[in-house]
Amino acid sequence: MRNILIISVLTLSLVVGCDQKKKISNNTIDQSVSYRETQLLKFVDTHFSNPNGHYQLGKYYQNVGMYAKAQYELNLALSLAPNLREAQAASVKVLLLSNEKTKANQLAEIYISQAGVMAQDALLLGRAFQAESLDDYALKCYQEAIKLAPESAPLQRQLGYFYLSKGEKEKAQEALRKSFQSDPYQADVAGELGRMGVAVEVPKPKKVDPIENT
């Protein structure tokens, strides 16, 4: 009987101890989250005209599921910097997370149309969409960019790696091959083509690409 009592006490102690550790862990997480929000709020309060501050706060709210606040901050960021591609992509993502697919599609098409005037802008928007895991929109941007600059090595490279991330190896190979043909001084592209079994040729004189450093 005495042994049973001792075991019961030990079991109860372990349960209480686990509960206390869990509460401490949860409190630590809550404090960390609150601290992040507090810091961002302080920043936008003292730097209200800084679009990146509102964007970062919007992303914070997006990550914690506070979509109305996220959209508000992202809209503020875009009112200060209408071409902030990361904020544009995040705004579309928040609408999708809020189950407003129609509005998200309409907004995405507007942004893609606006960015589609210049290859560089379309590329940047595509990267922003891809960072938000909005691959369909990202692909549209890359395709629009390539229509404007079909021989651009950076654009073909971006498209190639995009297809590679999707497991579409044939399309990836085609894009990477075009990129290498335009600029054979890309070691990573040459290496990727080599792994695909594509023989690379001796580099030719390097061409100047207006968006090479994008």
PDB file of C-alpha atoms in Angstrom:
ATOM      1  CA  MET A   1       0.000   0.000   0.000  1.00  0.00           C
ATOM      2  CA  ARG A   2       2.888   2.280   0.904  1.00  0.00           C
ATOM      3  CA  ASN A   3       4.539   1.564  -2.477  1.00  0.00           C
ATOM      4  CA  ILE A   4       1.330   2.377  -4.331  1.00  0.00           C
ATOM      5  CA  LEU A   5       1.091   5.698  -2.488  1.00  0.00           C
ATOM      6  CA  ILE A   6       4.684   6.598  -3.369  1.00  0.00           C
ATOM      7  CA  ILE A   7       4.106   5.775  -7.049  1.00  0.00           C
ATOM      8  CA  SER A   8       0.922   7.860  -7.082  1.00  0.00           C
ATOM      9  CA  VAL A   9       2.723  10.858  -5.569  1.00  0.00           C
ATOM     10  CA  LEU A  10       5.571  10.565  -8.083  1.00  0.00           C
ATOM     11  CA  THR A  11       3.138  10.293 -10.994  1.00  0.00           C
ATOM     12  CA  LEU A  12       1.226  13.361  -9.804  1.00  0.00           C
ATOM     13  CA  SER A  13       4.491  15.287  -9.457  1.00  0.00           C
ATOM     14  CA  LEU A  14       5.488  14.422 -13.006  1.00  0.00           C
ATOM     15  CA  VAL A  15       2.110  15.508 -14.390  1.00  0.00           C
ATOM     16  CA  VAL A  16       2.204  18.791 -12.462  1.00  0.00           C
ATOM     17  CA  GLY A  17       5.781  19.354 -13.540  1.00  0.00           C
ATOM     18  CA  CYS A  18       4.923  18.793 -17.207  1.00  0.00           C
ATOM     19  CA  ASP A  19       1.951  21.156 -16.964  1.00  0.00           C
ATOM     20  CA  GLN A  20       4.112  23.829 -15.380  1.00  0.00           C
ATOM     21  CA  LYS A  21       6.773  23.448 -18.085  1.00  0.00           C
ATOM     22  CA  LYS A  22       4.075  23.688 -20.766  1.00  0.00           C
ATOM     23  CA  LYS A  23       2.664  26.861 -19.210  1.00  0.00           C
ATOM     24  CA  ILE A  24       6.118  28.382 -18.933  1.00  0.00           C
ATOM     25  CA  SER A  25       6.822  27.464 -22.572  1.00  0.00           C
ATOM     26  CA  ASN A  26       3.509  28.966 -23.750  1.00  0.00           C
ATOM     27  CA  ASN A  27       4.093  32.121 -21.729  1.00  0.00           C
ATOM     28  CA  THR A  28       7.553  32.468 -23.258  1.00  0.00           C
ATOM     29  CA  ILE A  29       6.073  32.169 -26.767  1.00  0.00           C
ATOM     30  CA  ASP A  30       3.326  34.677 -25.949  1.00  0.00           C
ATOM     31  CA  GLN A  31       5.845  37.131 -24.548  1.00  0.00           C
ATOM     32  CA  SER A  32       8.027  36.721 -27.647  1.00  0.00           C
ATOM     33  CA  VAL A  33       5.087  37.340 -29.977  1.00  0.00           C
ATOM     34  CA  SER A  34       3.921  40.353 -27.981  1.00  0.00           C
ATOM     35  CA  TYR A  35       7.444  41.750 -27.947  1.00  0.00           C
ATOM     36  CA  ARG A  36       7.715  41.480 -31.740  1.00  0.00           C
ATOM     37  CA  GLU A  37       4.404  43.247 -32.251  1.00  0.00           C
ATOM     38  CA  THR A  38       5.320  45.934 -29.715  1.00  0.00           C
ATOM     39  CA  GLN A  39       8.613  46.637 -31.435  1.00  0.00           C
ATOM     40  CA  LEU A  40       6.984  46.887 -34.854  1.00  0.00           C
ATOM     41  CA  LEU A  41       4.232  49.164 -33.534  1.00  0.00           C
ATOM     42  CA  LYS A  42       6.852  51.427 -31.966  1.00  0.00           C
ATOM     43  CA  PHE A  43       8.738  51.569 -35.238  1.00  0.00           C
ATOM     44  CA  VAL A  44       5.735  52.517 -37.376  1.00  0.00           C
ATOM     45  CA  ASP A  45       4.670  55.026 -34.746  1.00  0.00           C
ATOM     46  CA  THR A  46       7.986  56.871 -34.983  1.00  0.00           C
ATOM     47  CA  HIS A  47       8.548  56.158 -38.700  1.00  0.00           C
ATOM     48  CA  PHE A  48       5.011  56.318 -40.013  1.00  0.00           C
ATOM     49  CA  SER A  49       6.082  57.266 -43.549  1.00  0.00           C
ATOM     50  CA  ASN A  50       8.366  54.222 -43.842  1.00  0.00           C
ATOM     51  CA  PRO A  51       6.534  51.710 -46.073  1.00  0.00           C
ATOM     52  CA  ASN A  52       8.758  48.805 -45.066  1.00  0.00           C
ATOM     53  CA  GLY A  53       7.734  49.202 -41.437  1.00  0.00           C
ATOM     54  CA  HIS A  54       4.070  48.834 -42.317  1.00  0.00           C
ATOM     55  CA  TYR A  55       4.910  45.919 -44.588  1.00  0.00           C
ATOM     56  CA  GLN A  56       6.781  44.116 -41.806  1.00  0.00           C
ATOM     57  CA  LEU A  57       3.924  44.722 -39.377  1.00  0.00           C
ATOM     58  CA  GLY A  58       1.469  43.493 -41.983  1.00  0.00           C
ATOM     59  CA  LYS A  59       3.507  40.340 -42.469  1.00  0.00           C
ATOM     60  CA  TYR A  60       3.585  39.805 -38.718  1.00  0.00           C
ATOM     61  CA  TYR A  61      -0.208  40.009 -38.544  1.00  0.00           C
ATOM     62  CA  GLN A  62      -0.459  37.708 -41.564  1.00  0.00           C
ATOM     63  CA  ASN A  63       1.719  35.109 -39.862  1.00  0.00           C
ATOM     64  CA  VAL A  64      -0.355  35.140 -36.664  1.00  0.00           C
ATOM     65  CA  GLY A  65      -3.670  34.968 -38.532  1.00  0.00           C
ATOM     66  CA  MET A  66      -4.876  38.536 -37.914  1.00  0.00           C
ATOM     67  CA  TYR A  67      -5.811  39.138 -41.530  1.00  0.00           C
ATOM     68  CA  ALA A  68      -7.843  42.349 -41.175  1.00  0.00           C
ATOM     69  CA  LYS A  69      -4.941  44.057 -39.404  1.00  0.00           C
ATOM     70  CA  ALA A  70      -2.526  42.591 -41.927  1.00  0.00           C
ATOM     71  CA  GLN A  71      -4.463  44.027 -44.856  1.00  0.00           C
ATOM     72  CA  TYR A  72      -4.693  47.403 -43.154  1.00  0.00           C
ATOM     73  CA  GLU A  73      -0.927  47.641 -42.673  1.00  0.00           C
ATOM     74  CA  LEU A  74      -0.180  46.348 -46.164  1.00  0.00           C
ATOM     75  CA  ASN A  75      -2.545  48.934 -47.629  1.00  0.00           C
ATOM     76  CA  LEU A  76      -0.693  51.626 -45.695  1.00  0.00           C
ATOM     77  CA  ALA A  77       2.610  50.333 -47.062  1.00  0.00           C
ATOM     78  CA  LEU A  78       1.261  50.456 -50.611  1.00  0.00           C
ATOM     79  CA  SER A  79      -0.173  53.936 -50.139  1.00  0.00           C
ATOM     80  CA  LEU A  80       3.364  55.067 -49.310  1.00  0.00           C
ATOM     81  CA  ALA A  81       5.110  52.898 -51.925  1.00  0.00           C
ATOM     82  CA  PRO A  82       2.618  51.747 -54.611  1.00  0.00           C
ATOM     83  CA  ASN A  83       5.223  49.582 -56.345  1.00  0.00           C
ATOM     84  CA  LEU A  84       6.406  47.702 -53.271  1.00  0.00           C
ATOM     85  CA  ARG A  85       6.169  44.257 -54.854  1.00  0.00           C
ATOM     86  CA  GLU A  86       6.475  42.318 -51.600  1.00  0.00           C
ATOM     87  CA  ALA A  87       3.506  44.192 -50.142  1.00  0.00           C
ATOM     88  CA  GLN A  88       1.488  43.612 -53.315  1.00  0.00           C
ATOM     89  CA  ALA A  89       2.081  39.879 -53.182  1.00  0.00           C
ATOM     90  CA  ALA A  90       1.365  39.756 -49.448  1.00  0.00           C
ATOM     91  CA  SER A  91      -1.929  41.612 -49.976  1.00  0.00           C
ATOM     92  CA  VAL A  92      -3.044  38.972 -52.455  1.00  0.00           C
ATOM     93  CA  LYS A  93      -1.986  36.196 -50.057  1.00  0.00           C
ATOM     94  CA  VAL A  94      -3.935  37.742 -47.174  1.00  0.00           C
ATOM     95  CA  LEU A  95      -7.084  37.888 -49.295  1.00  0.00           C
ATOM     96  CA  LEU A  96      -6.670  34.216 -50.153  1.00  0.00           C
ATOM     97  CA  LEU A  97      -6.129  33.353 -46.500  1.00  0.00           C
ATOM     98  CA  SER A  98      -9.306  35.307 -45.748  1.00  0.00           C
ATOM     99  CA  ASN A  99     -11.215  33.128 -48.250  1.00  0.00           C
ATOM    100  CA  GLU A 100     -11.691  36.042 -50.639  1.00  0.00           C
ATOM    101  CA  LYS A 101     -10.427  34.277 -53.733  1.00  0.00           C
ATOM    102  CA  THR A 102     -12.261  36.439 -56.271  1.00  0.00           C
ATOM    103  CA  LYS A 103     -10.846  39.655 -54.838  1.00  0.00           C
ATOM    104  CA  ALA A 104      -7.410  38.061 -54.634  1.00  0.00           C
ATOM    105  CA  ASN A 105      -7.493  37.048 -58.296  1.00  0.00           C
ATOM    106  CA  GLN A 106      -8.676  40.486 -59.385  1.00  0.00           C
ATOM    107  CA  LEU A 107      -5.996  42.241 -57.355  1.00  0.00           C
ATOM    108  CA  ALA A 108      -3.281  39.900 -58.610  1.00  0.00           C
ATOM    109  CA  GLU A 109      -4.266  40.517 -62.221  1.00  0.00           C
ATOM    110  CA  ILE A 110      -4.101  44.276 -61.650  1.00  0.00           C
ATOM    111  CA  TYR A 111      -0.612  44.035 -60.178  1.00  0.00           C
ATOM    112  CA  ILE A 112       0.575  41.695 -62.936  1.00  0.00           C
ATOM    113  CA  SER A 113      -0.807  44.017 -65.600  1.00  0.00           C
ATOM    114  CA  GLN A 114       0.909  47.040 -64.043  1.00  0.00           C
ATOM    115  CA  ALA A 115       4.235  45.259 -63.643  1.00  0.00           C
ATOM    116  CA  GLY A 116       4.028  43.729 -67.117  1.00  0.00           C
ATOM    117  CA  VAL A 117       5.095  46.987 -68.747  1.00  0.00           C
ATOM    118  CA  MET A 118       8.740  46.405 -67.830  1.00  0.00           C
ATOM    119  CA  ALA A 119      10.564  43.074 -67.643  1.00  0.00           C
ATOM    120  CA  GLN A 120      12.404  44.017 -64.458  1.00  0.00           C
ATOM    121  CA  ASP A 121       9.187  44.927 -62.637  1.00  0.00           C
ATOM    122  CA  ALA A 122       7.504  41.708 -63.724  1.00  0.00           C
ATOM    123  CA  LEU A 123      10.519  39.731 -62.500  1.00  0.00           C
ATOM    124  CA  LEU A 124      10.442  41.399 -59.082  1.00  0.00           C
ATOM    125  CA  LEU A 125       6.713  40.837 -58.690  1.00  0.00           C
ATOM    126  CA  GLY A 126       7.155  37.225 -59.746  1.00  0.00           C
ATOM    127  CA  ARG A 127       9.783  36.714 -57.068  1.00  0.00           C
ATOM    128  CA  ALA A 128       7.481  38.322 -54.484  1.00  0.00           C
ATOM    129  CA  PHE A 129       4.609  36.026 -55.454  1.00  0.00           C
ATOM    130  CA  GLN A 130       6.918  33.023 -55.324  1.00  0.00           C
ATOM    131  CA  ALA A 131       8.070  34.018 -51.837  1.00  0.00           C
ATOM    132  CA  GLU A 132       4.404  33.926 -50.790  1.00  0.00           C
ATOM    133  CA  SER A 133       4.033  30.452 -52.379  1.00  0.00           C
ATOM    134  CA  LEU A 134       1.687  31.899 -55.017  1.00  0.00           C
ATOM    135  CA  ASP A 135       3.319  29.996 -57.844  1.00  0.00           C
ATOM    136  CA  ASP A 136       0.589  30.438 -60.467  1.00  0.00           C
ATOM    137  CA  TYR A 137       0.859  34.214 -60.214  1.00  0.00           C
ATOM    138  CA  ALA A 138       4.655  34.023 -60.120  1.00  0.00           C
ATOM    139  CA  LEU A 139       4.702  32.027 -63.351  1.00  0.00           C
ATOM    140  CA  LYS A 140       2.475  34.590 -65.073  1.00  0.00           C
ATOM    141  CA  CYS A 141       4.901  37.318 -64.073  1.00  0.00           C
ATOM    142  CA  TYR A 142       7.932  35.425 -65.355  1.00  0.00           C
ATOM    143  CA  GLN A 143       6.173  34.686 -68.637  1.00  0.00           C
ATOM    144  CA  GLU A 144       5.220  38.341 -69.065  1.00  0.00           C
ATOM    145  CA  ALA A 145       8.791  39.397 -68.330  1.00  0.00           C
ATOM    146  CA  ILE A 146      10.218  36.965 -70.883  1.00  0.00           C
ATOM    147  CA  LYS A 147       7.820  38.251 -73.542  1.00  0.00           C
ATOM    148  CA  LEU A 148       9.468  41.642 -73.085  1.00  0.00           C
ATOM    149  CA  ALA A 149      13.036  40.333 -72.884  1.00  0.00           C
ATOM    150  CA  PRO A 150      13.192  36.797 -74.319  1.00  0.00           C
ATOM    151  CA  GLU A 151      16.993  36.669 -74.446  1.00  0.00           C
ATOM    152  CA  SER A 152      17.524  37.856 -70.883  1.00  0.00           C
ATOM    153  CA  ALA A 153      19.773  35.412 -69.044  1.00  0.00           C
ATOM    154  CA  PRO A 154      18.507  36.370 -65.540  1.00  0.00           C
ATOM    155  CA  LEU A 155      14.881  35.946 -66.580  1.00  0.00           C
ATOM    156  CA  GLN A 156      15.429  32.561 -68.207  1.00  0.00           C
ATOM    157  CA  ARG A 157      17.500  31.522 -65.199  1.00  0.00           C
ATOM    158  CA  GLN A 158      14.711  32.520 -62.801  1.00  0.00           C
ATOM    159  CA  LEU A 159      12.154  30.644 -64.880  1.00  0.00           C
ATOM    160  CA  GLY A 160      14.431  27.617 -65.069  1.00  0.00           C
ATOM    161  CA  TYR A 161      14.882  27.401 -61.321  1.00  0.00           C
ATOM    162  CA  PHE A 162      11.168  27.999 -60.836  1.00  0.00           C
ATOM    163  CA  TYR A 163      10.343  24.993 -63.010  1.00  0.00           C
ATOM    164  CA  LEU A 164      13.042  23.000 -61.247  1.00  0.00           C
ATOM    165  CA  SER A 165      11.405  23.708 -57.881  1.00  0.00           C
ATOM    166  CA  LYS A 166       8.137  22.414 -59.325  1.00  0.00           C
ATOM    167  CA  GLY A 167       9.756  19.221 -60.578  1.00  0.00           C
ATOM    168  CA  GLU A 168       9.213  20.123 -64.258  1.00  0.00           C
ATOM    169  CA  LYS A 169      12.683  19.154 -65.426  1.00  0.00           C
ATOM    170  CA  GLU A 170      12.127  19.420 -69.190  1.00  0.00           C
ATOM    171  CA  LYS A 171      10.841  22.996 -68.952  1.00  0.00           C
ATOM    172  CA  ALA A 172      13.596  23.809 -66.483  1.00  0.00           C
ATOM    173  CA  GLN A 173      16.237  22.469 -68.833  1.00  0.00           C
ATOM    174  CA  GLU A 174      14.881  24.494 -71.748  1.00  0.00           C
ATOM    175  CA  ALA A 175      14.895  27.741 -69.765  1.00  0.00           C
ATOM    176  CA  LEU A 176      18.318  27.143 -68.237  1.00  0.00           C
ATOM    177  CA  ARG A 177      19.744  26.274 -71.628  1.00  0.00           C
ATOM    178  CA  LYS A 178      18.460  29.581 -73.033  1.00  0.00           C
ATOM    179  CA  SER A 179      19.902  31.409 -70.035  1.00  0.00           C
ATOM    180  CA  PHE A 180      23.291  29.786 -70.550  1.00  0.00           C
ATOM    181  CA  GLN A 181      23.252  30.592 -74.250  1.00  0.00           C
ATOM    182  CA  SER A 182      22.719  34.280 -73.430  1.00  0.00           C
ATOM    183  CA  ASP A 183      25.303  34.283 -70.660  1.00  0.00           C
ATOM    184  CA  PRO A 184      27.669  31.276 -70.517  1.00  0.00           C
ATOM    185  CA  TYR A 185      29.500  32.700 -67.498  1.00  0.00           C
ATOM    186  CA  GLN A 186      26.962  31.353 -65.017  1.00  0.00           C
ATOM    187  CA  ALA A 187      28.653  28.618 -63.035  1.00  0.00           C
ATOM    188  CA  ASP A 188      25.487  27.550 -61.215  1.00  0.00           C
ATOM    189  CA  VAL A 189      23.493  27.264 -64.431  1.00  0.00           C
ATOM    190  CA  ALA A 190      26.301  25.328 -66.106  1.00  0.00           C
ATOM    191  CA  GLY A 191      26.443  22.988 -63.128  1.00  0.00           C
ATOM    192  CA  GLU A 192      22.699  22.419 -63.154  1.00  0.00           C
ATOM    193  CA  LEU A 193      22.698  21.702 -66.877  1.00  0.00           C
ATOM    194  CA  GLY A 194      25.585  19.305 -66.365  1.00  0.00           C
ATOM    195  CA  ARG A 195      23.587  17.409 -63.744  1.00  0.00           C
ATOM    196  CA  MET A 196      20.799  17.168 -66.285  1.00  0.00           C
ATOM    197  CA  GLY A 197      23.178  15.604 -68.777  1.00  0.00           C
ATOM    198  CA  VAL A 198      23.451  18.670 -70.994  1.00  0.00           C
ATOM    199  CA  ALA A 199      26.912  19.319 -72.435  1.00  0.00           C
ATOM    200  CA  VAL A 200      27.870  22.982 -72.067  1.00  0.00           C
ATOM    201  CA  GLU A 201      29.919  24.783 -74.700  1.00  0.00           C
ATOM    202  CA  VAL A 202      32.981  26.967 -74.310  1.00  0.00           C
ATOM    203  CA  PRO A 203      31.927  30.463 -73.110  1.00  0.00           C
ATOM    204  CA  LYS A 204      31.552  33.158 -75.721  1.00  0.00           C
ATOM    205  CA  PRO A 205      32.116  36.878 -75.106  1.00  0.00           C
ATOM    206  CA  LYS A 206      29.803  38.017 -72.356  1.00  0.00           C
ATOM    207  CA  LYS A 207      26.775  40.120 -73.309  1.00  0.00           C
ATOM    208  CA  VAL A 208      25.587  43.090 -71.285  1.00  0.00           C
ATOM    209  CA  ASP A 209      22.158  42.464 -69.774  1.00  0.00           C
ATOM    210  CA  PRO A 210      20.226  45.513 -68.492  1.00  0.00           C
ATOM    211  CA  ILE A 211      18.662  43.524 -65.671  1.00  0.00           C
ATOM    212  CA  GLU A 212      21.588  41.250 -64.887  1.00  0.00           C
ATOM    213  CA  ASN A 213      22.010  42.676 -61.392  1.00  0.00           C
ATOM    214  CA  THR A 214      18.344  42.597 -60.517  1.00  0.00           C
TER     215      THR A 214
END
